[in-house]
Tab-separated table of C-alpha atoms in Angstrom:
chain	number	residue	atom	x	y	z
E	1	UNK	CA	-26.708	18.429	5.454
E	2	UNK	CA	-29.546	20.077	7.362
E	3	UNK	CA	-32.463	18.079	8.764
E	4	UNK	CA	-34.780	20.037	6.478
E	5	UNK	CA	-32.909	18.671	3.466
E	6	UNK	CA	-33.283	15.093	4.765
E	7	UNK	CA	-36.984	15.753	5.264
E	8	UNK	CA	-37.325	17.029	1.715
E	9	UNK	CA	-35.607	13.909	0.395
E	10	UNK	CA	-37.931	11.702	2.379
E	11	UNK	CA	-41.001	13.591	1.168
E	12	UNK	CA	-39.901	13.069	-2.431
E	13	UNK	CA	-39.431	9.382	-1.753
E	14	UNK	CA	-42.870	9.151	-0.132
E	15	UNK	CA	-41.406	7.244	2.794
E	16	UNK	CA	-43.642	8.604	5.578
E	17	UNK	CA	-47.306	8.533	6.533
E	18	UNK	CA	-47.359	10.653	9.689
E	19	UNK	CA	-45.125	12.991	11.666
E	20	UNK	CA	-43.987	10.271	14.081
E	21	UNK	CA	-42.965	7.998	11.228
E	22	UNK	CA	-41.279	10.969	9.545
E	23	UNK	CA	-39.233	11.659	12.670
E	24	UNK	CA	-38.036	8.047	12.717
E	25	UNK	CA	-37.106	8.186	9.049
E	26	UNK	CA	-35.138	11.414	9.521
E	27	UNK	CA	-33.259	9.955	12.503
E	28	UNK	CA	-32.457	6.752	10.599
E	29	UNK	CA	-31.233	8.697	7.569
E	30	UNK	CA	-28.991	10.905	9.698
E	31	UNK	CA	-27.615	7.845	11.518
E	32	UNK	CA	-26.922	5.971	8.294
E	33	UNK	CA	-25.149	8.938	6.696
E	34	UNK	CA	-22.942	9.443	9.748
E	35	UNK	CA	-22.060	5.759	10.084
E	36	UNK	CA	-21.376	5.165	6.397
E	37	UNK	CA	-17.579	5.672	6.628
E	38	UNK	CA	-17.179	3.288	9.588
E	39	UNK	CA	-16.431	0.289	7.359
E	40	UNK	CA	-13.912	2.288	5.346
E	41	UNK	CA	-12.204	3.647	8.457
E	42	UNK	CA	-12.093	0.172	10.020
E	43	UNK	CA	-10.407	-1.278	6.923
E	44	UNK	CA	-8.042	1.704	6.831
E	45	UNK	CA	-6.877	0.910	10.372
E	46	UNK	CA	-6.776	-2.826	9.613
E	47	UNK	CA	-4.608	-2.129	6.555
E	48	UNK	CA	-2.114	-0.181	8.660
E	49	UNK	CA	-1.995	-2.953	11.276
E	50	UNK	CA	-1.573	-5.598	8.578
E	51	UNK	CA	1.246	-3.563	7.084
E	52	UNK	CA	2.829	-3.403	10.546
E	53	UNK	CA	3.425	-7.168	10.502
E	54	UNK	CA	7.046	-7.398	9.386
E	55	UNK	CA	7.461	-10.402	7.111
E	56	UNK	CA	11.241	-9.985	7.153
E	57	UNK	CA	11.596	-10.064	10.931
E	58	UNK	CA	9.157	-12.968	11.333
E	59	UNK	CA	10.768	-15.076	8.584
E	60	UNK	CA	14.232	-14.489	10.021
E	61	UNK	CA	13.117	-15.401	13.542
E	62	UNK	CA	11.402	-18.595	12.391
E	63	UNK	CA	14.353	-19.641	10.232
E	64	UNK	CA	16.982	-18.755	12.826
E	65	UNK	CA	18.490	-15.951	10.752
E	66	UNK	CA	19.960	-12.841	12.302
E	67	UNK	CA	17.612	-9.865	12.639
E	68	UNK	CA	17.609	-8.000	9.273
E	69	UNK	CA	17.349	-4.697	11.143
E	70	UNK	CA	20.839	-5.344	12.517
E	71	UNK	CA	22.490	-7.036	9.538
E	72	UNK	CA	23.368	-6.306	5.940
E	73	UNK	CA	21.756	-3.050	4.861
E	74	UNK	CA	19.728	-3.068	8.118
E	75	UNK	CA	16.541	-2.895	6.080
E	76	UNK	CA	13.788	-5.395	7.004
E	77	UNK	CA	12.875	-6.181	3.435
E	78	UNK	CA	13.076	-9.041	0.963
E	79	UNK	CA	16.310	-7.897	-0.684
E	80	UNK	CA	18.249	-7.693	2.569
E	81	UNK	CA	16.800	-11.000	3.809
E	82	UNK	CA	17.904	-12.570	0.522
E	83	UNK	CA	21.432	-11.277	1.131
E	84	UNK	CA	21.744	-12.430	4.744
E	85	UNK	CA	19.504	-15.494	4.752
E	86	UNK	CA	19.448	-16.963	1.273
E	87	UNK	CA	16.951	-17.394	-1.519
E	88	UNK	CA	14.246	-19.271	0.398
E	89	UNK	CA	14.079	-16.658	3.151
E	90	UNK	CA	14.056	-13.865	0.594
E	91	UNK	CA	11.205	-15.427	-1.378
E	92	UNK	CA	9.127	-15.989	1.765
E	93	UNK	CA	9.673	-12.386	2.829
E	94	UNK	CA	8.728	-11.093	-0.604
E	95	UNK	CA	5.581	-13.238	-0.628
E	96	UNK	CA	4.578	-11.920	2.795
E	97	UNK	CA	5.130	-8.289	1.827
E	98	UNK	CA	3.317	-8.782	-1.474
E	99	UNK	CA	0.320	-10.370	0.275
E	100	UNK	CA	0.063	-7.423	2.672
E	101	UNK	CA	-0.555	-5.162	-0.302
E	102	UNK	CA	-2.988	-7.488	-2.055
E	103	UNK	CA	-5.318	-8.454	0.794
E	104	UNK	CA	-6.720	-5.064	1.916
E	105	UNK	CA	-7.275	-3.919	-1.672
E	106	UNK	CA	-9.114	-7.162	-2.453
E	107	UNK	CA	-11.403	-6.544	0.522
E	108	UNK	CA	-11.934	-2.928	-0.556
E	109	UNK	CA	-12.856	-4.100	-4.061
E	110	UNK	CA	-15.269	-6.696	-2.674
E	111	UNK	CA	-16.951	-3.986	-0.602
E	112	UNK	CA	-17.022	-1.667	-3.641
E	113	UNK	CA	-15.080	1.139	-2.014
E	114	UNK	CA	-14.495	4.321	-3.979
E	115	UNK	CA	-11.163	4.959	-5.666
E	116	UNK	CA	-10.389	7.547	-2.991
E	117	UNK	CA	-10.912	5.129	-0.100
E	118	UNK	CA	-9.094	2.289	-1.847
E	119	UNK	CA	-6.155	4.599	-2.516
E	120	UNK	CA	-6.149	5.676	1.132
E	121	UNK	CA	-6.021	2.005	2.138
E	122	UNK	CA	-2.998	1.489	-0.133
E	123	UNK	CA	-1.258	4.387	1.601
E	124	UNK	CA	-2.216	2.957	5.013
E	125	UNK	CA	-0.772	-0.494	4.365
E	126	UNK	CA	2.365	1.114	2.918
E	127	UNK	CA	2.827	3.289	6.014
E	128	UNK	CA	2.259	0.232	8.190
E	129	UNK	CA	5.049	-1.566	6.360
E	130	UNK	CA	7.434	1.385	6.564
E	131	UNK	CA	6.522	2.432	10.122
E	132	UNK	CA	5.275	-0.785	11.776
E	133	UNK	CA	3.524	-0.388	15.112
E	134	UNK	CA	4.603	-3.870	16.237
E	135	UNK	CA	8.307	-3.443	15.439
E	136	UNK	CA	9.237	-0.073	16.954
E	137	UNK	CA	8.312	1.770	13.740
E	138	UNK	CA	11.364	0.373	11.929
E	139	UNK	CA	10.168	-1.031	8.622
E	140	UNK	CA	11.140	-1.722	5.035
E	141	UNK	CA	11.046	0.289	1.826
E	142	UNK	CA	7.606	-0.929	0.718
E	143	UNK	CA	8.279	-1.841	-2.916
E	144	UNK	CA	6.739	-5.334	-2.778
E	145	UNK	CA	3.766	-4.139	-0.717
E	146	UNK	CA	3.019	-1.259	-3.083
E	147	UNK	CA	3.433	-3.571	-6.072
E	148	UNK	CA	0.880	-6.001	-4.621
E	149	UNK	CA	-1.601	-3.223	-3.835
E	150	UNK	CA	-1.256	-1.416	-7.163
E	151	UNK	CA	-1.473	-4.638	-9.166
E	152	UNK	CA	-4.696	-5.523	-7.358
E	153	UNK	CA	-6.097	-2.076	-8.199
E	154	UNK	CA	-5.040	-2.310	-11.859
E	155	UNK	CA	-3.206	-5.364	-13.172
E	156	UNK	CA	-1.969	-3.509	-16.274
E	157	UNK	CA	-0.102	-0.947	-14.158
E	158	UNK	CA	1.307	-3.808	-12.107
E	159	UNK	CA	2.529	-5.518	-15.270
E	160	UNK	CA	4.287	-2.336	-16.410
E	161	UNK	CA	6.004	-1.990	-13.026
E	162	UNK	CA	7.078	-5.634	-13.091
E	163	UNK	CA	8.609	-5.314	-16.560
E	164	UNK	CA	10.423	-2.114	-15.590
E	165	UNK	CA	11.754	-3.577	-12.335
E	166	UNK	CA	12.989	-6.784	-13.979
E	167	UNK	CA	14.536	-4.950	-16.942
E	168	UNK	CA	16.441	-2.465	-14.756
E	169	UNK	CA	17.614	-5.227	-12.435
E	170	UNK	CA	18.718	-7.391	-15.379
E	171	UNK	CA	20.873	-4.529	-16.669
E	172	UNK	CA	22.290	-3.100	-13.421
E	173	UNK	CA	21.780	-5.877	-10.812
E	174	UNK	CA	20.793	-3.265	-8.201
E	175	UNK	CA	17.444	-3.860	-6.476
E	176	UNK	CA	17.124	-0.348	-5.048
E	177	UNK	CA	17.657	1.232	-8.476
E	178	UNK	CA	14.906	-0.993	-9.860
E	179	UNK	CA	12.641	0.176	-7.045
E	180	UNK	CA	13.376	3.883	-7.612
E	181	UNK	CA	12.878	3.680	-11.390
E	182	UNK	CA	9.629	1.742	-10.870
E	183	UNK	CA	8.459	4.436	-8.451
E	184	UNK	CA	9.117	7.103	-11.089
E	185	UNK	CA	7.241	5.093	-13.730
E	186	UNK	CA	4.229	4.481	-11.447
E	187	UNK	CA	2.425	7.843	-11.931
E	188	UNK	CA	3.173	7.852	-15.668
E	189	UNK	CA	1.718	4.363	-16.116
E	190	UNK	CA	-1.274	5.380	-14.013
E	191	UNK	CA	-1.884	8.488	-16.128
E	192	UNK	CA	-1.908	6.379	-19.295
E	193	UNK	CA	-3.809	3.336	-18.035
E	194	UNK	CA	-5.998	4.569	-15.173
E	195	UNK	CA	-6.143	8.400	-14.944
E	196	UNK	CA	-8.519	8.416	-11.974
E	197	UNK	CA	-5.773	7.134	-9.667
E	198	UNK	CA	-2.960	9.409	-10.869
E	199	UNK	CA	-2.965	11.654	-7.793
E	200	UNK	CA	-2.707	8.849	-5.186
E	201	UNK	CA	-0.079	7.129	-7.334
E	202	UNK	CA	1.974	10.351	-7.398
E	203	UNK	CA	1.800	10.339	-3.599
E	204	UNK	CA	2.888	6.694	-3.499
E	205	UNK	CA	5.745	7.436	-5.906
E	206	UNK	CA	7.016	10.278	-3.707
E	207	UNK	CA	6.746	8.109	-0.589
E	208	UNK	CA	8.706	5.300	-2.237
E	209	UNK	CA	11.442	7.698	-3.304
E	210	UNK	CA	11.489	9.147	0.217
E	211	UNK	CA	12.027	5.654	1.618
E	212	UNK	CA	14.939	5.144	-0.793
E	213	UNK	CA	16.780	8.392	-0.045
E	214	UNK	CA	19.690	6.557	1.616
E	215	UNK	CA	19.918	4.180	-1.350
E	216	UNK	CA	19.883	7.119	-3.758
E	217	UNK	CA	22.853	8.663	-1.937
E	218	UNK	CA	24.696	5.351	-2.219
E	219	UNK	CA	23.813	5.089	-5.907
E	220	UNK	CA	25.212	8.552	-6.560
E	221	UNK	CA	28.462	7.689	-4.781
E	222	UNK	CA	28.748	4.194	-6.269
E	223	UNK	CA	28.378	2.466	-2.893
E	224	UNK	CA	25.031	0.732	-3.395
E	225	UNK	CA	25.010	-3.077	-3.162
E	226	UNK	CA	25.061	-4.815	-6.536
E	227	UNK	CA	24.036	-8.451	-6.896
E	228	UNK	CA	26.411	-10.712	-8.722
E	229	UNK	CA	25.108	-12.858	-11.567
E	230	UNK	CA	25.374	-16.047	-9.527
E	231	UNK	CA	23.410	-14.629	-6.528
């Protein structure tokens, strides 16, 4: 916006008494408008860095379990940690990944960020999880992290995703299939329950499916891991 427009705004607001004071007001208004996104950008970067903390790798190191990037499906996520390290390790990994999605969105809500910025923060934490800076950009699929973030944005959408995931897993006992179906349901649930976030949720859905492309190939060939009822 031109300086003349700022000046006009200030004149309407009656916030000056002389030309020197007017100059100060114009400078302050320009500075404030340019610095406004700094908080949003800072949280965006913080969300990516938070996402880059791999719960799976940390839990396995602390518990003396083999590195999930080199074992099982080689995916540093809760499902693989559950397979190679047991239920406790899997639950801790899931809780860590879930928290990574919840925390930045909570902060964004507290700071009253717009839907656009909050959605961008969800994408940032997801990318941090999938391409972690601290772990050579080898990350997980992001289902738990996205679930935590989306549920914090809209608990009703989160509830729909939870029901879908549990129902599909109960029938087929395949975690990746539950994740893919939930990803497909995400934009539909958003369109029904919170239309203003449909576009970012479509992006998240596509990213989740992209992260599951190897699993989809295995599903189509019948090679995907299936949990047994006593697992």
